Coordinates of C-alpha atoms and ligand atoms in Angstrom, one line a residue:
M1266 CA -8.2 -30.6 -8.6
A1267 CA -9.8 -29.7 -4.7
V1268 CA -8.7 -27.0 -2.8
S1269 CA -7.5 -28.0 0.3
P1270 CA -8.9 -28.0 3.7
V1271 CA -8.2 -24.7 6.7
R1272 CA -5.0 -26.3 8.4
P1273 CA -4.6 -24.3 11.8
G1274 CA -1.7 -21.6 11.8
F1275 CA -1.5 -21.9 7.6
K1276 CA -1.0 -18.9 5.8
S1277 CA -1.9 -17.7 2.6
G1278 CA -2.3 -14.2 0.7
Y1279 CA -1.5 -11.7 -1.8
A1280 CA 2.1 -10.3 -2.2
A1281 CA 2.3 -7.7 -4.9
I1282 CA 6.5 -7.3 -5.8
I1283 CA 6.5 -3.5 -6.5
G1284 CA 10.2 -1.3 -8.8
K1285 CA 10.6 0.2 -11.2
P1286 CA 11.8 -1.0 -14.7
N1287 CA 14.3 -3.2 -14.5
V1288 CA 14.7 -3.5 -11.2
G1289 CA 14.6 -7.1 -11.1
K1290 CA 11.1 -8.5 -10.1
S1291 CA 10.1 -11.4 -12.8
T1292 CA 14.1 -12.6 -11.9
L1293 CA 12.9 -12.5 -8.4
L1294 CA 8.8 -14.6 -9.6
N1295 CA 10.6 -16.5 -11.4
Q1296 CA 12.7 -17.6 -8.3
L1297 CA 10.0 -17.9 -5.7
V1298 CA 8.2 -19.6 -7.8
E1299 CA 11.6 -21.5 -9.3
T1300 CA 9.8 -21.4 -12.7
K1301 CA 10.4 -19.3 -16.1
L1302 CA 6.8 -17.3 -15.9
A1303 CA 7.5 -13.7 -16.5
A1304 CA 9.7 -12.3 -19.2
M1305 CA 12.8 -11.5 -17.9
S1306 CA 15.0 -8.6 -19.9
S1307 CA 17.9 -6.4 -19.2
K1308 CA 15.7 -3.8 -21.4
P1309 CA 13.5 -1.9 -19.3
Q1310 CA 9.5 -2.0 -19.1
T1311 CA 9.6 -5.7 -20.1
T1312 CA 6.7 -6.5 -17.7
R1313 CA 2.9 -5.5 -19.1
N1314 CA 0.4 -8.2 -17.0
R1315 CA 0.3 -8.7 -13.3
I1316 CA 1.3 -12.6 -13.7
T1317 CA 0.8 -14.7 -10.7
G1318 CA 3.2 -16.9 -9.2
V1319 CA 2.1 -19.2 -6.6
V1320 CA 5.2 -20.0 -4.1
H1321 CA 3.9 -22.9 -1.4
L1322 CA 5.9 -23.2 1.8
P1323 CA 5.6 -26.2 4.4
G1324 CA 3.8 -23.6 7.4
G1325 CA 2.2 -21.3 4.2
Q1326 CA 1.1 -19.9 0.2
I1327 CA 2.1 -17.0 -0.2
I1328 CA 0.7 -15.7 -3.8
L1329 CA 2.9 -13.5 -5.5
L1330 CA 2.1 -10.9 -8.4
D1331 CA 4.8 -9.7 -10.6
T1332 CA 3.9 -5.9 -11.9
P1333 CA 5.1 -3.4 -14.5
G1334 CA 7.7 -1.5 -13.9
I1335 CA 6.1 1.9 -12.7
H1336 CA 7.9 4.6 -14.7
P1337 CA 6.3 8.4 -15.7
A1338 CA 4.3 6.5 -18.6
R1339 CA 3.6 8.6 -21.6
S1340 CA 2.0 5.9 -24.3
A1341 CA -1.1 4.2 -23.7
L1342 CA 0.3 1.1 -23.5
N1343 CA 2.5 2.0 -20.4
Q1344 CA 0.4 4.6 -17.9
M1345 CA -2.0 1.0 -19.0
M1346 CA 1.5 -1.0 -17.5
V1347 CA 1.3 1.8 -14.7
K1348 CA -2.4 2.0 -13.6
T1349 CA -1.8 -2.1 -13.8
S1350 CA 0.6 -2.4 -10.7
V1351 CA -0.9 0.8 -9.1
S1352 CA -3.8 -1.3 -9.0
T1353 CA -2.4 -3.7 -6.8
F1354 CA -1.9 -2.1 -3.8
R1355 CA -5.1 -1.7 -3.0
D1356 CA -5.3 -5.8 -2.3
V1357 CA -2.7 -7.5 -1.3
D1358 CA -1.5 -8.1 2.2
V1359 CA 1.8 -6.8 1.8
I1360 CA 4.6 -5.5 -1.1
V1361 CA 8.0 -6.5 -2.1
F1362 CA 9.5 -3.3 -2.5
M1363 CA 12.6 -3.7 -5.3
V1364 CA 15.8 -1.8 -5.2
D1365 CA 19.0 -1.9 -6.5
A1366 CA 21.5 -2.0 -3.8
Q1367 CA 24.3 -0.9 -6.0
Q1368 CA 22.8 1.9 -7.8
G1369 CA 21.1 2.8 -4.3
F1370 CA 17.6 4.7 -4.0
R1371 CA 17.4 7.0 -7.1
E1372 CA 15.0 9.4 -8.3
T1373 CA 13.4 6.8 -10.1
D1374 CA 12.6 4.7 -7.1
S1375 CA 11.4 7.5 -5.6
F1376 CA 8.7 7.8 -7.7
V1377 CA 7.8 4.4 -6.9
F1378 CA 8.1 5.3 -3.3
D1379 CA 5.6 8.1 -3.7
S1380 CA 2.8 6.4 -5.4
M1381 CA 3.0 4.0 -2.1
E1382 CA 1.8 6.3 0.4
K1383 CA -1.6 5.8 0.8
V1384 CA -0.8 1.7 1.1
T1385 CA -1.3 0.9 4.3
A1386 CA 0.1 -2.8 3.7
P1387 CA 3.3 -3.2 5.5
I1388 CA 6.3 -3.3 3.2
L1389 CA 8.9 -5.2 3.2
L1390 CA 12.5 -3.8 1.0
A1391 CA 14.4 -6.3 -0.8
L1392 CA 17.7 -4.3 -1.5
N1393 CA 18.5 -6.6 -4.6
K1394 CA 21.4 -6.9 -7.1
I1395 CA 23.9 -6.9 -3.8
D1396 CA 25.9 -9.6 -6.1
R1397 CA 26.8 -6.0 -7.8
A1398 CA 27.1 -4.1 -4.6
S1399 CA 30.3 -3.0 -2.1
K1400 CA 29.5 -3.7 1.5
H1401 CA 30.0 -0.4 1.5
D1402 CA 26.8 0.6 -0.7
L1403 CA 25.4 -1.8 1.2
L1404 CA 25.6 -0.5 4.6
S1405 CA 24.6 2.9 2.8
V1406 CA 21.4 2.6 1.2
I1407 CA 20.5 -0.2 4.3
A1408 CA 20.9 3.1 6.6
E1409 CA 19.3 5.4 4.2
M1410 CA 16.2 3.8 4.0
D1411 CA 15.7 2.8 7.5
A1412 CA 15.4 6.5 8.0
K1413 CA 12.0 6.7 5.4
K1414 CA 10.9 4.7 9.3
R1415 CA 8.4 3.3 6.2
F1416 CA 9.8 -0.6 5.9
A1417 CA 8.0 -3.3 8.0
E1418 CA 11.5 -5.4 7.2
I1419 CA 14.9 -5.1 4.8
I1420 CA 16.2 -8.1 3.3
P1421 CA 19.1 -7.6 1.0
I1422 CA 18.7 -10.4 -1.7
S1423 CA 20.4 -11.4 -5.1
A1424 CA 17.5 -12.4 -6.6
L1425 CA 19.6 -13.6 -10.1
H1426 CA 22.1 -15.7 -7.9
A1427 CA 19.2 -17.2 -5.4
D1428 CA 20.6 -15.5 -2.1
G1429 CA 18.1 -14.5 0.1
L1430 CA 15.4 -15.9 -0.7
D1431 CA 14.2 -18.3 1.9
I1432 CA 15.0 -15.3 4.2
L1433 CA 12.6 -13.3 2.0
S1434 CA 9.6 -16.1 1.5
K1435 CA 10.2 -17.0 5.1
V1436 CA 9.8 -13.1 6.7
I1437 CA 7.1 -12.4 3.4
L1438 CA 4.4 -15.6 5.1
N1439 CA 5.3 -14.0 8.5
Y1440 CA 2.8 -10.9 7.4
L1441 CA 0.3 -13.3 6.0
P1442 CA -2.2 -13.9 7.8
E1443 CA -3.5 -16.9 8.5
G1444 CA -6.3 -18.9 6.0
P1445 CA -6.6 -21.7 3.3
P1446 CA -4.8 -22.8 0.6
Y1447 CA -6.3 -20.5 -2.0
F1448 CA -4.2 -22.8 -5.2
P1449 CA -4.5 -26.0 -5.3
E1450 CA -0.9 -28.4 -3.9
G1451 CA 1.4 -28.5 -7.6
M1452 CA -0.8 -25.3 -9.4
I1453 CA 2.4 -22.6 -10.1
T1454 CA -0.2 -19.7 -11.5
D1455 CA -3.3 -19.3 -13.0
S1456 CA -2.7 -17.6 -16.5
P1457 CA -3.3 -19.2 -19.5
E1458 CA -0.7 -21.2 -21.2
E1459 CA -1.3 -18.8 -25.3
F1460 CA -0.3 -15.8 -22.7
L1461 CA 2.2 -17.8 -21.0
I1462 CA 3.9 -18.9 -24.7
A1463 CA 3.5 -15.7 -26.4
E1464 CA 5.3 -13.8 -23.2
I1465 CA 7.9 -16.6 -23.8
I1466 CA 7.6 -15.5 -27.9
R1467 CA 7.9 -11.8 -26.6
E1468 CA 11.1 -12.4 -24.4
K1469 CA 13.2 -14.0 -27.1
L1470 CA 12.1 -10.8 -29.3
M1471 CA 12.8 -8.3 -27.0
N1472 CA 16.5 -10.0 -25.9
L1473 CA 17.6 -10.4 -29.2
T1474 CA 16.3 -6.4 -31.3
R1475 CA 17.4 -3.7 -30.7
M1476 CA 15.8 0.0 -30.3
E1477 CA 12.1 0.9 -30.8
I1478 CA 11.9 -2.7 -32.3
P1479 CA 11.2 -4.4 -28.9
Y1480 CA 8.3 -1.7 -27.3
A1481 CA 6.9 -1.7 -30.8
S1482 CA 6.0 -5.3 -30.2
A1483 CA 3.1 -8.0 -28.5
V1484 CA 2.7 -10.9 -29.8
K1485 CA -0.8 -13.2 -29.9
V1486 CA -1.1 -16.3 -29.5
E1487 CA -3.6 -17.2 -32.0
S1488 CA -3.7 -21.1 -31.6
V1489 CA -2.2 -23.6 -29.2
I1490 CA -3.3 -27.5 -31.6
R1491 CA -2.2 -30.6 -29.2
R1492 CA -1.7 -33.1 -32.2
P1493 CA -0.6 -37.0 -31.4
H1494 CA 2.8 -38.1 -30.7
A1495 CA 2.8 -35.6 -27.4
S1496 CA 3.4 -32.3 -30.1
L1497 CA 2.3 -29.5 -30.1
R1498 CA 1.1 -27.0 -33.2
I1499 CA 1.5 -23.3 -31.5
D1500 CA 0.1 -20.2 -34.3
A1501 CA 1.6 -16.7 -33.4
V1502 CA 1.7 -13.5 -34.6
V1503 CA 4.6 -11.3 -33.8
Y1504 CA 2.3 -7.2 -34.2
V1505 CA 5.1 -4.0 -35.0
E1506 CA 3.5 -0.8 -35.4
K1507 CA 5.2 0.2 -39.4
L1508 CA 6.1 -1.5 -42.3
S1509 CA 10.3 -0.9 -41.3
Q1510 CA 9.8 -2.3 -38.3
K1511 CA 8.4 -5.6 -39.7
K1512 CA 11.3 -5.8 -41.9
I1513 CA 14.1 -6.0 -38.9
V1514 CA 11.5 -8.6 -37.2
I1515 CA 12.1 -10.6 -40.4
G1516 CA 15.3 -10.4 -40.8
E1517 CA 17.9 -11.0 -43.7
N1518 CA 16.7 -13.8 -44.9
A1519 CA 13.9 -14.2 -41.9
S1520 CA 17.0 -14.3 -40.4
M1521 CA 15.7 -12.9 -36.9
L1522 CA 12.7 -14.5 -37.2
K1523 CA 14.0 -18.2 -37.7
K1524 CA 16.3 -17.2 -34.4
I1525 CA 13.5 -15.7 -32.6
G1526 CA 11.6 -18.7 -33.0
K1527 CA 14.1 -21.0 -32.2
N1528 CA 15.6 -19.4 -29.3
A1529 CA 11.7 -19.7 -28.4
R1530 CA 10.7 -22.8 -29.7
E1531 CA 13.2 -24.7 -27.3
E1532 CA 11.8 -22.9 -24.2
I1533 CA 8.6 -24.1 -25.5
E1534 CA 9.5 -27.2 -24.8
K1535 CA 11.6 -27.1 -22.3
R1536 CA 8.6 -25.9 -20.5
F1537 CA 5.4 -27.9 -21.7
G1538 CA 8.0 -31.1 -22.6
D1539 CA 6.2 -31.6 -25.1
K1540 CA 7.5 -31.9 -29.2
V1541 CA 6.7 -28.1 -30.6
Y1542 CA 5.9 -26.1 -33.7
L1543 CA 5.8 -22.9 -33.9
N1544 CA 4.2 -21.0 -37.1
L1545 CA 5.2 -16.9 -36.3
F1546 CA 4.3 -14.3 -38.4
V1547 CA 4.4 -10.8 -38.6
K1548 CA 1.5 -8.2 -38.7
V1549 CA 1.5 -4.5 -39.2
K1550 CA -1.2 -2.8 -36.5
S1551 CA -0.1 1.3 -36.9
H1552 CA -0.2 2.9 -33.6
W1553 CA -1.1 -0.3 -31.7
S1554 CA 0.5 0.8 -28.4
E1555 CA -1.8 4.1 -28.8
N1556 CA -4.8 2.6 -29.5
L1557 CA -6.7 1.4 -26.5
P1558 CA -8.9 -1.1 -28.8
D1559 CA -5.9 -2.6 -29.8
L1560 CA -4.1 -2.9 -26.5
K1561 CA -7.0 -4.7 -25.7
E1562 CA -7.3 -7.2 -28.6
L1563 CA -3.1 -7.9 -27.2
G1564 CA -4.4 -8.2 -23.7
Y1565 CA -3.2 -5.0 -21.8
T1566 CA -6.3 -4.6 -19.8
H1567 CA -5.0 -2.8 -16.5
D1568 CA -7.0 -6.1 -15.1
I1569 CA -8.6 -7.3 -11.4
H1570 CA -7.9 -9.9 -9.8
Ligands
GTP2877 N1 23.7 -8.6 -11.5 C1 22.2 -8.7 -10.8 N2 21.7 -8.6 -12.2 C2 19.9 -8.9 -11.6 C3 19.3 -9.6 -10.2 N3 18.2 -9.7 -11.0 C4 17.9 -9.7 -11.7 N4 18.9 -8.5 -12.4 C5 19.1 -8.2 -13.8 O1 18.5 -7.5 -14.5 C6 17.9 -6.8 -15.2 C7 16.8 -6.6 -15.2 O2 14.7 -7.6 -13.9 P1 13.6 -8.3 -14.3 O3 13.1 -9.3 -13.5 O4 13.4 -8.9 -16.0 O5 13.9 -6.3 -14.1 P2 11.4 -6.4 -14.0 O6 12.1 -5.1 -12.3 O7 11.1 -7.1 -14.2 O8 11.9 -5.2 -15.0 P3 10.2 -4.6 -15.5 O9 9.5 -5.8 -16.3 O10 10.8 -4.4 -16.8 O11 10.0 -4.0 -14.8 C8 18.5 -9.4 -15.7 O12 18.7 -8.2 -17.0 C9 18.1 -9.4 -14.6 O13 19.5 -10.4 -15.3 C10 20.2 -9.9 -9.5 O14 20.3 -9.6 -8.0 N5 22.0 -9.5 -9.9
MG2878 MG1 9.6 -7.4 -15.5

């Protein structure tokens, strides 16, 4: 596919979605690109990598970067995640900082806000989850945030209900420079298929398991083989840190693994339009979340585009 030539007045550039864990960043990315690219869950620290989603608009192209939630991180994995987010500050044209409108600006948001101290790009504040906030909550958080004099714009949205998103994308576009479309029409991400599939599996696992299991698990897609009659054979491994966790992920008579596999397979079929045979294995890799070579092998590096 050839990249289109420069069009006068056409805008393009990078916008990073930044915020504390669980504020709705991945939900926003997925809604704006109208495709489920990033895993979403009600548990914090779902996103572990930066994920690119391209929004194609008549007047321009927004290259959105979904990032892991910024928080005081302890484990090597979490520190790597936060590094991934903070490293996006340097080279984006605009930042979309998300705060939960119902919860208001909390210490956890303040931690993210302080990490943006040296940011020179304009910061747009997206007040998310307005479907849950009362008018009073919303007005008071707007007043509080306005007083900080740090935000180029304040936009109330509900990422989940796609409310206010047309306005948000117009505002983002306003802050982008003129430039050529960097991605060809129709291309919405540069993430490899293996990564997108692993994230679908990990999302199902995160949503079906509890306690430490979602955080002790990583998914690696070993192979994707295209077979005749538009079918895909996928081999993937779920890594956990302990034998006891392996037993939970497999479940009684493999019931948990079957559920994860079924949910993942259905979504992979929907997304890739093929019949899918998904072979899931569970393996123990002790302390992978603390071990740099393991993190690298599992695709957790703080990569810079
Ligand atoms: N009510 C409501 N819930 C929302 C909204 N946006 C997101 N959520 C929910 O908030 C939870 C977290 O959403 P995510 O998109 O995974 O949050 P995130 O900021 O990407 O989280 P991390 O990847 O952990 O940093 C999910 O249960 C979403 O359904 C919204 O506008 N309204
Ligand atoms: Mg996320």
